[in-house]
N, CA, C and O atoms as a printed pandas DataFrame, in Angstrom:
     atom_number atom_name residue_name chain_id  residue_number  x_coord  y_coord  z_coord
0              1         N          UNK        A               1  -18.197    8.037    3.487
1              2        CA          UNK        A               1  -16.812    7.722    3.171
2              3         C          UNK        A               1  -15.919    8.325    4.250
3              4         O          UNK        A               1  -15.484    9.471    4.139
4              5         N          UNK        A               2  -15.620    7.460    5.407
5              6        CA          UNK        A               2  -15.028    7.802    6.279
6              7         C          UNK        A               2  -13.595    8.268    6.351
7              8         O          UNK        A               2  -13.088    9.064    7.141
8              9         N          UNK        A               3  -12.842    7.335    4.961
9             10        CA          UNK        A               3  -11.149    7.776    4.408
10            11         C          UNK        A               3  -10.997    8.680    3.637
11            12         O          UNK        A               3   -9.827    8.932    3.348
12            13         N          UNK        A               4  -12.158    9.575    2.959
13            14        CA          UNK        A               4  -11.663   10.346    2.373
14            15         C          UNK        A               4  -10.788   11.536    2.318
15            16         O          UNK        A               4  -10.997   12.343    3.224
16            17         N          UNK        A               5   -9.648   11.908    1.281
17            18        CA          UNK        A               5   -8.663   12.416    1.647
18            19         C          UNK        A               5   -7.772   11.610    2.121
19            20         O          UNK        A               5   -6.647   12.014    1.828
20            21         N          UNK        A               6   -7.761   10.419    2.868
21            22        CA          UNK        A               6   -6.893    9.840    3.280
22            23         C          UNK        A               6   -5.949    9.323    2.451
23            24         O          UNK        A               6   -6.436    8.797    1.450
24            25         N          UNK        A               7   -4.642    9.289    2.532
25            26        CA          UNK        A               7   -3.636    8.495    1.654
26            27         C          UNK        A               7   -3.018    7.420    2.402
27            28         O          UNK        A               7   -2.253    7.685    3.329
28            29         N          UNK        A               8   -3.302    6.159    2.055
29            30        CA          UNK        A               8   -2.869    4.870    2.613
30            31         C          UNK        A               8   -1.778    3.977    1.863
31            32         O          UNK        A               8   -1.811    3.648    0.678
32            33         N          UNK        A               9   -0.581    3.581    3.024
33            34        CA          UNK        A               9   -0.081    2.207    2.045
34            35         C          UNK        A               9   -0.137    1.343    2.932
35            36         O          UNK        A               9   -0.123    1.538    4.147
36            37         N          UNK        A              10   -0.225    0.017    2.187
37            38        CA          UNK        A              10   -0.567   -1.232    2.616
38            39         C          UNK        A              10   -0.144   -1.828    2.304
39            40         O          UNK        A              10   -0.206   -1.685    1.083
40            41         N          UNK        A              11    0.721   -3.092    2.663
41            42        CA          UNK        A              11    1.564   -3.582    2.732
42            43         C          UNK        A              11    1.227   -5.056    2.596
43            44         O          UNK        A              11    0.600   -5.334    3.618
44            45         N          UNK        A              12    1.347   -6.231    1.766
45            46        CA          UNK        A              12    0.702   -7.361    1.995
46            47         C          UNK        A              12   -0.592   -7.207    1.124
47            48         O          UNK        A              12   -1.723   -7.519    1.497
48            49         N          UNK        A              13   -0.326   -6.790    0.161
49            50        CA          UNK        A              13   -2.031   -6.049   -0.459
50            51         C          UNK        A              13   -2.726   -7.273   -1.495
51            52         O          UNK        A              13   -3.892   -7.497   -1.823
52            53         N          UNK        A              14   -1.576   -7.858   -1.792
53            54        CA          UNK        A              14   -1.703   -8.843   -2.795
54            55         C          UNK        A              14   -2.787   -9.941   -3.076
55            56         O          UNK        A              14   -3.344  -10.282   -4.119
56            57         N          UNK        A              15   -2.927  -10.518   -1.342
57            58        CA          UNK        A              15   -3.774  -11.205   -0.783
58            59         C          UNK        A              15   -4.050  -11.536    0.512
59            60         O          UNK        A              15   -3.232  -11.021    1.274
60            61         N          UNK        A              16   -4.815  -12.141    1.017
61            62        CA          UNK        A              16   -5.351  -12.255    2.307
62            63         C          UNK        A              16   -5.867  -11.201    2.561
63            64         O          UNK        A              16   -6.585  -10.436    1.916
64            65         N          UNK        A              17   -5.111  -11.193    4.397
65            66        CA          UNK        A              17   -5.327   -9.872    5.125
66            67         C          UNK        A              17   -5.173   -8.316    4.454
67            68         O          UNK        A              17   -5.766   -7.237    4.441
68            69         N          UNK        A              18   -4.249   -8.811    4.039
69            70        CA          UNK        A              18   -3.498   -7.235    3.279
70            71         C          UNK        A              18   -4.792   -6.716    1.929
71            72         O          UNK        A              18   -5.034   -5.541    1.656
72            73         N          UNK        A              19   -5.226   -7.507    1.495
73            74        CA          UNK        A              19   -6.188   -7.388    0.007
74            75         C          UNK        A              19   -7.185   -7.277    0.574
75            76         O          UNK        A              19   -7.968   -6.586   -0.078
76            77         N          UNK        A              20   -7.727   -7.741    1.834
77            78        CA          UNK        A              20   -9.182   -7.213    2.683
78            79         C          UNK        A              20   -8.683   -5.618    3.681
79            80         O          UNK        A              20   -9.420   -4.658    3.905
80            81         N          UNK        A              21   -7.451   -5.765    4.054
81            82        CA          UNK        A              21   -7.856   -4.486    4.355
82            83         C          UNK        A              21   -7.941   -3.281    2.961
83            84         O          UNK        A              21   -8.811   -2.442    2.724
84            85         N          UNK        A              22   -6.913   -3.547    2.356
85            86        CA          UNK        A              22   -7.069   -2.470    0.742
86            87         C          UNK        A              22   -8.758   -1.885    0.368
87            88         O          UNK        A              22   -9.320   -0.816    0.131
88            89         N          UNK        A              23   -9.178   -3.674    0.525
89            90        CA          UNK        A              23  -11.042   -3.265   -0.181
90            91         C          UNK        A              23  -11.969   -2.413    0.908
91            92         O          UNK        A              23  -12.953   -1.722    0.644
92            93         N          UNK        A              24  -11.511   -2.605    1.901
93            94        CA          UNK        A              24  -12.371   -1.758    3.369
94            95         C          UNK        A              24  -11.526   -0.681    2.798
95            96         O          UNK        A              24  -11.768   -0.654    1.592
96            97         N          UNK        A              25  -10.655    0.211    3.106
97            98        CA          UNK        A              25   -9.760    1.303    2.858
98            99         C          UNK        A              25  -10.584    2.155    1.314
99           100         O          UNK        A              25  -10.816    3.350    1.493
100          101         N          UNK        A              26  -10.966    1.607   -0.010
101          102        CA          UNK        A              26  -11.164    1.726   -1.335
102          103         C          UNK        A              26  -12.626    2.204   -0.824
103          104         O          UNK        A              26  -13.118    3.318   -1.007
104          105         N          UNK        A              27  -13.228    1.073   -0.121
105          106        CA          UNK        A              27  -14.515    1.418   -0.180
106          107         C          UNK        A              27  -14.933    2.767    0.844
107          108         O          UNK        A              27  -16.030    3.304    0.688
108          109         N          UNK        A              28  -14.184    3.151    1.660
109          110        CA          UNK        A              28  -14.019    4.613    2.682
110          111         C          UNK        A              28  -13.563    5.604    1.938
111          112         O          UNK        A              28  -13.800    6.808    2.028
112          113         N          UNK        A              29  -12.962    5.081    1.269
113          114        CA          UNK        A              29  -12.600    6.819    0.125
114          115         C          UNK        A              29  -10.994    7.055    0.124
115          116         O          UNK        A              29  -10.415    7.983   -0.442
116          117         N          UNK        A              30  -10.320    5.867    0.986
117          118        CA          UNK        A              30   -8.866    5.957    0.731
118          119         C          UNK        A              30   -8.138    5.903   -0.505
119          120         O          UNK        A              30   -8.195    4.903   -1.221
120          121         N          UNK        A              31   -7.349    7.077   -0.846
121          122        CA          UNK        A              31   -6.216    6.819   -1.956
122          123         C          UNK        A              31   -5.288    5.582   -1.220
123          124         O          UNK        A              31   -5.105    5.478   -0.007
124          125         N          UNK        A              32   -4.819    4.789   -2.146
125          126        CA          UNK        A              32   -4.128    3.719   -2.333
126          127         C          UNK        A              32   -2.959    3.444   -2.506
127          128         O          UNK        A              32   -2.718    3.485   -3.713
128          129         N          UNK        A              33   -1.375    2.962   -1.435
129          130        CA          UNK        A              33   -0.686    2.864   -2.332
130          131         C          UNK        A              33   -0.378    1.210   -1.945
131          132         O          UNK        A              33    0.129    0.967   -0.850
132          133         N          UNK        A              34   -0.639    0.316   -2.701
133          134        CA          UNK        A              34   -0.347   -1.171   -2.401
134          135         C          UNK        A              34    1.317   -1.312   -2.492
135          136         O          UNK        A              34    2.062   -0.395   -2.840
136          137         N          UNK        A              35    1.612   -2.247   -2.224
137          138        CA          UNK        A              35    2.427   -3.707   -2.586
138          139         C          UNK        A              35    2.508   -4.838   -1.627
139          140         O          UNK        A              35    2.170   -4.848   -0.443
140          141         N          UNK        A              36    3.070   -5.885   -2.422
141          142        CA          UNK        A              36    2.334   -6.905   -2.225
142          143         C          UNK        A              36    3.930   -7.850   -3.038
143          144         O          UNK        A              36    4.498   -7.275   -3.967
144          145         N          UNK        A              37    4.362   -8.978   -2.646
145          146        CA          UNK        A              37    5.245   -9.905   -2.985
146          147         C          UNK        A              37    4.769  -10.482   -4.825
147          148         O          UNK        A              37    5.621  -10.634   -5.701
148          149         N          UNK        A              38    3.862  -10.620   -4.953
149          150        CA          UNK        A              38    3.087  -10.749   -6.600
150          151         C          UNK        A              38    3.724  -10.053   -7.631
151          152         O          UNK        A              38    4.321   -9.041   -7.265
152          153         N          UNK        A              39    3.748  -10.259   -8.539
153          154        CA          UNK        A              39    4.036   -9.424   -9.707
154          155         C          UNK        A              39    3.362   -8.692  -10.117
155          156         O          UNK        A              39    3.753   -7.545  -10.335
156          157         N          UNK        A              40    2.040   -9.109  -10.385
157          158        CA          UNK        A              40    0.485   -8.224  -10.445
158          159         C          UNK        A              40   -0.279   -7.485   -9.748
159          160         O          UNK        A              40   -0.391   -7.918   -8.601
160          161         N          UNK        A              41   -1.031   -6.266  -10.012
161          162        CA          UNK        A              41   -1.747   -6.060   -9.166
162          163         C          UNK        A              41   -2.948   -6.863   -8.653
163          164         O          UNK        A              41   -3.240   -7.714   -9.493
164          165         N          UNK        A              42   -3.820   -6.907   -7.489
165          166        CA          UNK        A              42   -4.953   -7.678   -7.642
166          167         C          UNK        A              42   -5.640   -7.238   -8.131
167          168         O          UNK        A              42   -5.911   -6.037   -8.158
168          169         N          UNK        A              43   -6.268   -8.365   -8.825
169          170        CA          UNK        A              43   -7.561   -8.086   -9.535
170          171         C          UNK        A              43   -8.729   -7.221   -9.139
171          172         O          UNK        A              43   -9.478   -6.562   -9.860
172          173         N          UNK        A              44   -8.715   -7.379   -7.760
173          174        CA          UNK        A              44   -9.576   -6.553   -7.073
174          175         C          UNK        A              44   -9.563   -4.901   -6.902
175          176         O          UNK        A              44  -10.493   -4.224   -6.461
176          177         N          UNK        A              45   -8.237   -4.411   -7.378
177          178        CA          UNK        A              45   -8.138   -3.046   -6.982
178          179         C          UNK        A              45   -7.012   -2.708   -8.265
179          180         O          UNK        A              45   -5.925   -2.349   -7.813
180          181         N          UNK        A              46   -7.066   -2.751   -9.536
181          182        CA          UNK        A              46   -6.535   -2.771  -10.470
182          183         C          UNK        A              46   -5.781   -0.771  -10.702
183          184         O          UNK        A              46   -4.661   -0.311  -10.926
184          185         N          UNK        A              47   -7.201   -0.153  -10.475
185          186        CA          UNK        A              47   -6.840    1.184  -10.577
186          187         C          UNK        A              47   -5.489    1.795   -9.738
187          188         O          UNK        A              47   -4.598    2.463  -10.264
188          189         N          UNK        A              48   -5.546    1.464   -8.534
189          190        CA          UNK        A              48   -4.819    1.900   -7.244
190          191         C          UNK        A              48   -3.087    1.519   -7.986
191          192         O          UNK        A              48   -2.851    0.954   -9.054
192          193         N          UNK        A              49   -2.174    2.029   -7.036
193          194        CA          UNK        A              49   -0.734    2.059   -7.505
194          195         C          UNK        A              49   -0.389    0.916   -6.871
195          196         O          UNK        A              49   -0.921    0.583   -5.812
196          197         N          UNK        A              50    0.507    0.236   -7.450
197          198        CA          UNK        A              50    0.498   -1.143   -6.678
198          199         C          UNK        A              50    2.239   -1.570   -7.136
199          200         O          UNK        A              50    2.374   -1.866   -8.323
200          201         N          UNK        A              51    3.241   -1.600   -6.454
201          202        CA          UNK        A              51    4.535   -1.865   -6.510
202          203         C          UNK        A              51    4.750   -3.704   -6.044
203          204         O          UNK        A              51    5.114   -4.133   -4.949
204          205         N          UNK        A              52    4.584   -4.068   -6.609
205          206        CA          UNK        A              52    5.654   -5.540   -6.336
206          207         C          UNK        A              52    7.277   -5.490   -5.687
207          208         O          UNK        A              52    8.309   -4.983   -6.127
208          209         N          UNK        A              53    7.022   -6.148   -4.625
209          210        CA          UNK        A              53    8.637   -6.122   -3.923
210          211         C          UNK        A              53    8.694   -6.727   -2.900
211          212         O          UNK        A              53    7.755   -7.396   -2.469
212          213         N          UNK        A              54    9.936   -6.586   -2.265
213          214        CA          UNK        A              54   10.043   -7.260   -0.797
214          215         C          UNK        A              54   10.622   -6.567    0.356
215          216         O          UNK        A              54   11.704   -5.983    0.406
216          217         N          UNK        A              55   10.005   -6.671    1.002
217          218        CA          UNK        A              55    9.926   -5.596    2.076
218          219         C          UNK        A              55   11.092   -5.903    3.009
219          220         O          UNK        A              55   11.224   -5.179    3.996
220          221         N          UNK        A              56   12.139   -7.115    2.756
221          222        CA          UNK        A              56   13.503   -6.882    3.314
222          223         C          UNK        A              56   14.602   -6.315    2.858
223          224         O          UNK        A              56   15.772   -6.217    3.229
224          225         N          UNK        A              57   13.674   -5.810    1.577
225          226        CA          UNK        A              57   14.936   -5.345    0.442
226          227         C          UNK        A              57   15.001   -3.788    1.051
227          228         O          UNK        A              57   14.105   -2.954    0.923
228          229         N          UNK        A              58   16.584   -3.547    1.912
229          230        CA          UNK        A              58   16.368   -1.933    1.697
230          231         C          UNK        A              58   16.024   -1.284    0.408
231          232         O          UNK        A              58   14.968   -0.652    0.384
232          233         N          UNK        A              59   16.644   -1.331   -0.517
233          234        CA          UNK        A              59   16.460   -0.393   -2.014
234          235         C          UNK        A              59   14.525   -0.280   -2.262
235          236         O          UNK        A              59   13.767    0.664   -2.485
236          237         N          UNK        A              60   14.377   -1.408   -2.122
237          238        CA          UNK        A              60   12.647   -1.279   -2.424
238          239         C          UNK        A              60   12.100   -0.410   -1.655
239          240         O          UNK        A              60   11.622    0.623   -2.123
240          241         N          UNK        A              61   12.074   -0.818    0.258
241          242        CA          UNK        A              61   11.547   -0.029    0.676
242          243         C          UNK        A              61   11.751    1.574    0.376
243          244         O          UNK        A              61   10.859    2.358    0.051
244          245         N          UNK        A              62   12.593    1.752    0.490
245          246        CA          UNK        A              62   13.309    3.132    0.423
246          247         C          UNK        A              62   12.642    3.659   -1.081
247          248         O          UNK        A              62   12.411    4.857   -1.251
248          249         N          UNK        A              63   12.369    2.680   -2.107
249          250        CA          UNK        A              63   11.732    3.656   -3.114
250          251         C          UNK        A              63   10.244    3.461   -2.838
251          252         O          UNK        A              63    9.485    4.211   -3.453
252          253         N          UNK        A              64    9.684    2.514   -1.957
253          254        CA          UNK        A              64    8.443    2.174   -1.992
254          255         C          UNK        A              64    7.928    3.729   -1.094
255          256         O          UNK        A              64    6.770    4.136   -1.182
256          257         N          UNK        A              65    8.845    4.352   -0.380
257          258        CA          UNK        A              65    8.820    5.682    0.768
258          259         C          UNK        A              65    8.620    6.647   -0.506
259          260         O          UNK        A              65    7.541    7.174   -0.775
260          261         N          UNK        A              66    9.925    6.826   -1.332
261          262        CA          UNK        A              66    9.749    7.590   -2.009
262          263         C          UNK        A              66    8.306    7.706   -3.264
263          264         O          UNK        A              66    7.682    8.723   -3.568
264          265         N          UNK        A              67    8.162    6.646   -3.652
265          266        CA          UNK        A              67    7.016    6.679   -4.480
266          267         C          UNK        A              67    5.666    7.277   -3.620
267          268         O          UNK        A              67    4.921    8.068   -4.199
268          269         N          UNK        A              68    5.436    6.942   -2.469
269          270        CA          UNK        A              68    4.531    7.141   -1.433
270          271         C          UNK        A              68    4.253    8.578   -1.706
271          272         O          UNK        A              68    3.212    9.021   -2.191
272          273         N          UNK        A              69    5.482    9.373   -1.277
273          274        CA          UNK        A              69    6.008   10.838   -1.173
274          275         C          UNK        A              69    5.487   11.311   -2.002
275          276         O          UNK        A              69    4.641   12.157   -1.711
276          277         N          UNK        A              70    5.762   10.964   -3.568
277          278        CA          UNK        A              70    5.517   11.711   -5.198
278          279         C          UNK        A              70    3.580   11.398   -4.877
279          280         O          UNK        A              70    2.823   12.368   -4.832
280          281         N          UNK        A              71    3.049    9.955   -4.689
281          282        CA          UNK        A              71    1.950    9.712   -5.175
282          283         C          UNK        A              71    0.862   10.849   -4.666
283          284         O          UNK        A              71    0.085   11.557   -5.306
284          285         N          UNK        A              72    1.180   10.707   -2.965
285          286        CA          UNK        A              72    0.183   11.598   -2.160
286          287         C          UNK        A              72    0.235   12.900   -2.802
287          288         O          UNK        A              72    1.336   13.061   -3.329
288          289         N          UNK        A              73   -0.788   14.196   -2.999
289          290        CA          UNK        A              73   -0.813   15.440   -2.527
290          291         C          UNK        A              73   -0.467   15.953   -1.606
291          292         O          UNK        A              73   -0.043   17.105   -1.696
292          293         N          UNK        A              74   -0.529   15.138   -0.083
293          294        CA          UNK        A              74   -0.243   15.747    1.319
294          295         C          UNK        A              74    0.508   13.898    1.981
295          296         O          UNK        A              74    0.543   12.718    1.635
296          297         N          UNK        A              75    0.853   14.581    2.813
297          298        CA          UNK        A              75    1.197   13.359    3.616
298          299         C          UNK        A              75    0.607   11.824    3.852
299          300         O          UNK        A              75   -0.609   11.636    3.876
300          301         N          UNK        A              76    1.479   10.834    4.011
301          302        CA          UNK        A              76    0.749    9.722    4.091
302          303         C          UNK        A              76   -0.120    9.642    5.808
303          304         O          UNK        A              76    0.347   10.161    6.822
304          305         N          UNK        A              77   -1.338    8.923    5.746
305          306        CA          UNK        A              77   -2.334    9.621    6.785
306          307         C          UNK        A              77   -2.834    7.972    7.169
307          308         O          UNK        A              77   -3.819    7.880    7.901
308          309         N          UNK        A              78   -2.295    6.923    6.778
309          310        CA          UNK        A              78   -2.451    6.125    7.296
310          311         C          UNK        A              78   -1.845    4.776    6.835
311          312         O          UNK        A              78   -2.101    4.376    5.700
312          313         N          UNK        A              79   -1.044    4.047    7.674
313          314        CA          UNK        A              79   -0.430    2.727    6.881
314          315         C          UNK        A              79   -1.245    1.232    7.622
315          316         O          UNK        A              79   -1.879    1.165    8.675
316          317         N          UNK        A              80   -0.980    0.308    6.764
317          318        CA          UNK        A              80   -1.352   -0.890    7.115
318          319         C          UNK        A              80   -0.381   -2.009    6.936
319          320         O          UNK        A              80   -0.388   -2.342    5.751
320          321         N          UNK        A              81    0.483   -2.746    7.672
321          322        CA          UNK        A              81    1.795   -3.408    7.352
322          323         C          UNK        A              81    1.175   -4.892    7.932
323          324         O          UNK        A              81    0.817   -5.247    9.055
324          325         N          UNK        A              82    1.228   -5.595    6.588
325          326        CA          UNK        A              82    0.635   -7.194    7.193
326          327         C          UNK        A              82    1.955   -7.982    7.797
327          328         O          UNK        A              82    1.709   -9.152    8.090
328          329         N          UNK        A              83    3.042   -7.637    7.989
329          330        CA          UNK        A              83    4.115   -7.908    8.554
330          331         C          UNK        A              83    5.001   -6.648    8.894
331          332         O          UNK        A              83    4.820   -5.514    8.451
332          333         N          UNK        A              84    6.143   -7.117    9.897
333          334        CA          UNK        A              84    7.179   -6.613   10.324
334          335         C          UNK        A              84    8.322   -6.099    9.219
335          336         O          UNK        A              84    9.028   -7.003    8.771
336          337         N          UNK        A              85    8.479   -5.287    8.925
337          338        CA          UNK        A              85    9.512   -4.323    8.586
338          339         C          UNK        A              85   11.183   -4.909    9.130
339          340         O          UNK        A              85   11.530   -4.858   10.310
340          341         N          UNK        A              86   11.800   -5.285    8.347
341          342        CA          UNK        A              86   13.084   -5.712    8.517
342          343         C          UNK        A              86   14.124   -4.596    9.619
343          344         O          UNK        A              86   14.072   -3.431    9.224
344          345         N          UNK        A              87   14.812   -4.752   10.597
345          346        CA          UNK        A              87   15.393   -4.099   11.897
346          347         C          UNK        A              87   16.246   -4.335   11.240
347          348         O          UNK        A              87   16.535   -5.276   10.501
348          349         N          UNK        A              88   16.918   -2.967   11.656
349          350        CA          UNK        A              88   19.206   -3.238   11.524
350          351         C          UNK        A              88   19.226   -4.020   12.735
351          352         O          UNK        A              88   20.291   -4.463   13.167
């Protein structure tokens, strides 16, 4: 388990790319923090924390940071963003 200890968020988790990297990440020993545009978590990773939102929304991101913050024990140690992050 090469992630263990690691705390990850991933971005796009819902499906595709974003839901294959989550299951590589799960299966290394990464803690989890998803979201994903869906309402649901995937089926595939049900346990893990999983926020629904949109990642142009300042207010979301900004709590999606803060939730990050509370979830980890230590710092976040690795992200995965299946898209671009909205620029001022």
């Amino acid at each position: 388990m090469r992630l263990q200890g690691v705390n990850a968020v991933i971005t796009g988790a819902s499906s595709g790319i974003g839901q294959a990297i989550a299951s590589h990440f799960r299966r290394e020993g990464a803690r989890l923090l998803l979201t994903g545009r869906r309402p649901e978590p995937p089926e595939s990773h049900p346990d893990d924390l999983y926020l629904a939102g949109d990642l142009d929304d300042e207010r979301f991101v900004a709590d999606l940071a803060a939730r990050a913050a509370r979830a980890g024990s230590s710092r976040v140690s690795a992200r995965a963003c299946r898209r671009r992050l909205a620029q001022p």
